[in-house]
mmCIF file of C-alpha atoms in Angstrom:
data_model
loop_
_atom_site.group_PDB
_atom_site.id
_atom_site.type_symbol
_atom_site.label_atom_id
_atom_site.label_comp_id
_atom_site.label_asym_id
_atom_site.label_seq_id
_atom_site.Cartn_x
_atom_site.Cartn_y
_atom_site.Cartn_z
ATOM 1 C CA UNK A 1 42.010 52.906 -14.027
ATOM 2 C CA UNK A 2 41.548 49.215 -15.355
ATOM 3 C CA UNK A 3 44.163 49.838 -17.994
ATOM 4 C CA UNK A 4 46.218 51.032 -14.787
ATOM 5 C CA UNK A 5 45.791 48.333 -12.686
ATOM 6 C CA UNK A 6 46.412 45.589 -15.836
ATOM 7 C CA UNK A 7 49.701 47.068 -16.954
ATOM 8 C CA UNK A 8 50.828 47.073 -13.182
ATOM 9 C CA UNK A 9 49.715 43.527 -12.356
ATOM 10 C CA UNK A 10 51.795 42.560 -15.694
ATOM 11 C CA UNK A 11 55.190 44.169 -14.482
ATOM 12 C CA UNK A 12 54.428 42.435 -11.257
ATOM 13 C CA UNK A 13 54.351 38.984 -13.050
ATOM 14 C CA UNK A 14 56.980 40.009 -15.660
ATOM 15 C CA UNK A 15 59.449 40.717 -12.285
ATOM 16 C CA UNK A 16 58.355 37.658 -10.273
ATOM 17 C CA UNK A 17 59.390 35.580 -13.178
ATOM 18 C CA UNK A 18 62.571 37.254 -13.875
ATOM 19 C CA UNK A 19 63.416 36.786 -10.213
ATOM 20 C CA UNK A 20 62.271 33.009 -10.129
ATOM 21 C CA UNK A 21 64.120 32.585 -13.491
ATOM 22 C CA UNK A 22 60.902 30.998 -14.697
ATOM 23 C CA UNK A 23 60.711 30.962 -18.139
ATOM 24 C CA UNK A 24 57.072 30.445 -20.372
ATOM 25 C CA UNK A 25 56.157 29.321 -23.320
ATOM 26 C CA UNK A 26 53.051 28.642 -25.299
ATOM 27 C CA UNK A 27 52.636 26.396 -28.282
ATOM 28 C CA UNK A 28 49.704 25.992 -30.717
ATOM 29 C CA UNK A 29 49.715 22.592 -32.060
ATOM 30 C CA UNK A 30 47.012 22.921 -34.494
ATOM 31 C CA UNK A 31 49.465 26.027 -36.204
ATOM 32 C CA UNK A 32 52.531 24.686 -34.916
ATOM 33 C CA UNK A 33 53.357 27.455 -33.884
ATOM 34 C CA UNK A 34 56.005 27.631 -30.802
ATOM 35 C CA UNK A 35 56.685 31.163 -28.554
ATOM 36 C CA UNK A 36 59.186 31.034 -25.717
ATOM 37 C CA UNK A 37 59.691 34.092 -23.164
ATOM 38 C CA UNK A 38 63.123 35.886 -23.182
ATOM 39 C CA UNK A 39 63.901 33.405 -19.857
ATOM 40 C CA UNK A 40 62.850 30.452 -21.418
ATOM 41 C CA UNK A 41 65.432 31.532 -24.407
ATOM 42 C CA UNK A 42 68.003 31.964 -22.157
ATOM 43 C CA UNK A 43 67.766 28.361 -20.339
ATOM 44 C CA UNK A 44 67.945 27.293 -23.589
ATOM 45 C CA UNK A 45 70.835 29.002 -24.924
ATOM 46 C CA UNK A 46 68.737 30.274 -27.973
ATOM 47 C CA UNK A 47 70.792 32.118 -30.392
ATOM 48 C CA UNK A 48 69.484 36.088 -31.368
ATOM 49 C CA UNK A 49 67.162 36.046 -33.175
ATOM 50 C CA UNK A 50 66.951 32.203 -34.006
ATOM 51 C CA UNK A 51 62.917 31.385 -34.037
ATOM 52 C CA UNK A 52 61.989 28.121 -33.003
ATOM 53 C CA UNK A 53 59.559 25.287 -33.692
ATOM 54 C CA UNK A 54 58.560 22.066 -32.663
ATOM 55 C CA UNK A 55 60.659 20.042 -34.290
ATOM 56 C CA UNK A 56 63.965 22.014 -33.208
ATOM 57 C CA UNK A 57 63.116 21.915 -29.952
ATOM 58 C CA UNK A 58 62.414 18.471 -30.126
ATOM 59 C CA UNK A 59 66.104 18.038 -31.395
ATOM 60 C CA UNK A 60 67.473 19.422 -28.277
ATOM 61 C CA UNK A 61 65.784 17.035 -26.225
ATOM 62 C CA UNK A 62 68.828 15.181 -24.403
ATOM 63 C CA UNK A 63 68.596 11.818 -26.785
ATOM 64 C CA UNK A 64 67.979 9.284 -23.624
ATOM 65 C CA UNK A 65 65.124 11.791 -22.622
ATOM 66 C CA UNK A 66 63.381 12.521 -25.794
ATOM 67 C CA UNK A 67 61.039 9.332 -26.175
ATOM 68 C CA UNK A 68 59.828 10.009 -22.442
ATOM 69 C CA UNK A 69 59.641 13.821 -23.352
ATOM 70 C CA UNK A 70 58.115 13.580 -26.235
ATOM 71 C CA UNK A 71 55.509 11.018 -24.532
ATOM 72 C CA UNK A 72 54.428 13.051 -21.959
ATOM 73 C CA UNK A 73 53.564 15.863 -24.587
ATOM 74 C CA UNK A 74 51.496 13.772 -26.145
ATOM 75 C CA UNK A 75 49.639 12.130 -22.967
ATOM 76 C CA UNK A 76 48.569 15.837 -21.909
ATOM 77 C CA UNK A 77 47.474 16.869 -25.227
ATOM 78 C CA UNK A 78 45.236 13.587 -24.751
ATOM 79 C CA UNK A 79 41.504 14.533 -25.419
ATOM 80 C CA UNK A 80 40.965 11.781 -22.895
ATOM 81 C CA UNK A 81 43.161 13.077 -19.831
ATOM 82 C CA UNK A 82 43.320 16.243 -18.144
ATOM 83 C CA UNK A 83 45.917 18.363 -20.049
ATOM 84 C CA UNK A 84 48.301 18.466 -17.070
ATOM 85 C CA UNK A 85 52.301 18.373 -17.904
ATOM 86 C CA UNK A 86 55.056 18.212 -15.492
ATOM 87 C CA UNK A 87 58.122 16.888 -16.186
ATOM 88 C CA UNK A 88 62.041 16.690 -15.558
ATOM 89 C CA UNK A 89 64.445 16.058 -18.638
ATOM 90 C CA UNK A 90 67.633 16.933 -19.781
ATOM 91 C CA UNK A 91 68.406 19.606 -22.982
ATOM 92 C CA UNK A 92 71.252 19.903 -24.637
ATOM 93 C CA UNK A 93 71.424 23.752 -24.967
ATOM 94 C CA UNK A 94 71.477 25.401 -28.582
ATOM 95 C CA UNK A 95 74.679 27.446 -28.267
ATOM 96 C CA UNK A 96 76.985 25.503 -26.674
ATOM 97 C CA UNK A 97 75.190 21.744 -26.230
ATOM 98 C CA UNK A 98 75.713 21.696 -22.384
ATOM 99 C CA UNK A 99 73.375 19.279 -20.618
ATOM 100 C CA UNK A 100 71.532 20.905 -18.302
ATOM 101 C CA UNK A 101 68.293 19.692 -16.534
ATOM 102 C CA UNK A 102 64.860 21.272 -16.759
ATOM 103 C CA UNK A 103 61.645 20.863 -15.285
ATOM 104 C CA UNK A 104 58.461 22.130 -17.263
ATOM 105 C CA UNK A 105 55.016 22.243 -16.602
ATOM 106 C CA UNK A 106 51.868 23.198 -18.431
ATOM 107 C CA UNK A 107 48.209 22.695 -18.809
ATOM 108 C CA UNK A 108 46.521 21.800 -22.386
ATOM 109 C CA UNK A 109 43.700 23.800 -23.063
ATOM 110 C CA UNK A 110 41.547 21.799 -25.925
ATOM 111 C CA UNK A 111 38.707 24.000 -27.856
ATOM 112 C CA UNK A 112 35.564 22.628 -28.262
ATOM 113 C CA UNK A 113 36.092 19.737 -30.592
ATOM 114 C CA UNK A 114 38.188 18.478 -27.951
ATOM 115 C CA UNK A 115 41.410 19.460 -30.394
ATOM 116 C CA UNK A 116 44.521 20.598 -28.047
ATOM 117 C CA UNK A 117 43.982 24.294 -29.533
ATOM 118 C CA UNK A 118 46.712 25.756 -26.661
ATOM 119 C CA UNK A 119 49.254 24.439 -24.641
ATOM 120 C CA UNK A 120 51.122 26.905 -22.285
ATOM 121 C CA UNK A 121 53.891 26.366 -19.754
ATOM 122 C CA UNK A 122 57.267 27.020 -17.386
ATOM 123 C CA UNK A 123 60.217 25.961 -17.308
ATOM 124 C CA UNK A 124 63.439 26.317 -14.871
ATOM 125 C CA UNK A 125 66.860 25.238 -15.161
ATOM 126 C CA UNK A 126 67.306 22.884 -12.215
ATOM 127 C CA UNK A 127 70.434 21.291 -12.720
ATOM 128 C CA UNK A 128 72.321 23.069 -9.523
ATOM 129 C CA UNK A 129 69.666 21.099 -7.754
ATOM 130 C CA UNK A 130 70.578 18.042 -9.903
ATOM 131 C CA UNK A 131 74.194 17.875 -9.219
ATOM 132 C CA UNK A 132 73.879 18.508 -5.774
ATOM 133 C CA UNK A 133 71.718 15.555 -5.503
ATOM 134 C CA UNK A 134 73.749 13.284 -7.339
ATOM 135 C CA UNK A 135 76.922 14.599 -5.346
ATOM 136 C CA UNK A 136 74.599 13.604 -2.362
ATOM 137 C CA UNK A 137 73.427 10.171 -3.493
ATOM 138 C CA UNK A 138 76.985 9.319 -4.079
ATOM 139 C CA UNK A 139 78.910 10.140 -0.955
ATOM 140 C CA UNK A 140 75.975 8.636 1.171
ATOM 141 C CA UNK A 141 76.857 5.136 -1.209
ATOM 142 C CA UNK A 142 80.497 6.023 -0.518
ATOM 143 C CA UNK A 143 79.498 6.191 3.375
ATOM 144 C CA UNK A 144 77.859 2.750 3.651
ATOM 145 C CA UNK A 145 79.929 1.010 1.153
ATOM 146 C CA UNK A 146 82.774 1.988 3.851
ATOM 147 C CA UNK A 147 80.627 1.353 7.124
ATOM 148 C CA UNK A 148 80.158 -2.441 5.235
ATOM 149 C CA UNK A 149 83.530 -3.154 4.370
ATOM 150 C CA UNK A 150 84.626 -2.363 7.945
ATOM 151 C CA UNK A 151 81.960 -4.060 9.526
ATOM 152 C CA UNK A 152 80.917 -1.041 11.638
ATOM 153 C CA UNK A 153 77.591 -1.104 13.144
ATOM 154 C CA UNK A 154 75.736 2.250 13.234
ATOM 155 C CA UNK A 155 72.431 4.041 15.342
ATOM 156 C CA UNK A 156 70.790 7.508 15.140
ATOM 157 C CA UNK A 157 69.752 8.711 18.577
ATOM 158 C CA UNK A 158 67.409 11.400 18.929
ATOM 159 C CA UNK A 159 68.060 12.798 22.450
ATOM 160 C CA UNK A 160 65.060 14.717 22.343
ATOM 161 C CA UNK A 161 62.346 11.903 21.577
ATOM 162 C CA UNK A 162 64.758 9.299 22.881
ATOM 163 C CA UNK A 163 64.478 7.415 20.069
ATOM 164 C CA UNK A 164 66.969 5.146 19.312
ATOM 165 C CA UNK A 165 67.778 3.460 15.948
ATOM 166 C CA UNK A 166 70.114 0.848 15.018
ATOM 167 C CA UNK A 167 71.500 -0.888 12.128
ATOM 168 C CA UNK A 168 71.362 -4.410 11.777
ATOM 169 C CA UNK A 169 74.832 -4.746 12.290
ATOM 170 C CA UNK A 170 75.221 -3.002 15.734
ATOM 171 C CA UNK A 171 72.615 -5.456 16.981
ATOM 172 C CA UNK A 172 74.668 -7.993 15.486
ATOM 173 C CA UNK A 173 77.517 -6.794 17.493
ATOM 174 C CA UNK A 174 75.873 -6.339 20.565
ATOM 175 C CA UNK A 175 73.912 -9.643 20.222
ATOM 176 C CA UNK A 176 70.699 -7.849 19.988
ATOM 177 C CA UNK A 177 67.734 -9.164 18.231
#
């Protein structure tokens, strides 16, 4: 019955990451040794059967990101902190060296030397999310860069609350204070 109940609570965890797209990975640092899941593979572009260590991962860190990257692995594998990792950084993906944006998080687990003996994590491909920010960020600057160069005042008016917000500008124009 336990045997059972294991194997079904693993296919439940093997779907709900497939579904999230989540991929895992676990490295060893005192082996060096690096695993990925089949989803953290594919965010990555991995090639069949290409294994993969440290160091080439490392190399696929997006070269503005890697210092910060490569930081933040070391801060959580800190004896003296808490072993927590979450970050966003770009890749550059193995097969075809596309950007794309991740975020990963993990959790150091340190043996009892205090030694980072295992450091497991997640990681998603969130550069939809990225984009669509960016796209965001840039038409609101396109907005007020035009709302300034024709002098426009502006207000948000929430009918239901009756509150009533104004730019600087409109006041301006209305001689308000």
């Amino acid at each position: 019955i336990a045997r059972r109940k294991l194997e079904g609570s693993e296919e439940r965890l093997r779907m709900a990451l497939e579904a999230t797209q989540l991929g895992t990975w676990d490295f060893h640092p005192l082996t060096g040794e690096l695993n990925w899941s089949e989803e953290c593979k594919k965010i990555y572009a991995l090639p069949p059967g290409k294994e993969v260590d440290f160091n080439f991962f490392s190399e696929h860190i997006y070269a503005d990101d890697r210092q910060y990257a490569e930081t933040e692995i070391q801060r959580a594998m800190d004896p003296a902190g808490d072993g927590n990792y979450d970050i966003t950084y770009r890749i550059l993906r193995f097969s075809d060296k596309a950007v794309r944006w991740i975020r990963s998080q993990g959790k150091v687990h340190f043996n009892s030397e205090r030694q980072p003996e295992l450091f497991t994590g997640t990681v998603v491909d969130i550069t939809e999310q990225k984009q669509s920010q960016q796209a965001l960020e840039e038409s609101e600057q396109r907005i007020r860069l035009a709302v300034e160069a024709a002098k426009m005042g502006t207000f948000d008016w929430n009918l239901v609350s009756n509150n009533f917000k104004s730019s600087q500008r409109l006041n301006d124009i209305f001689g308000f204070p």
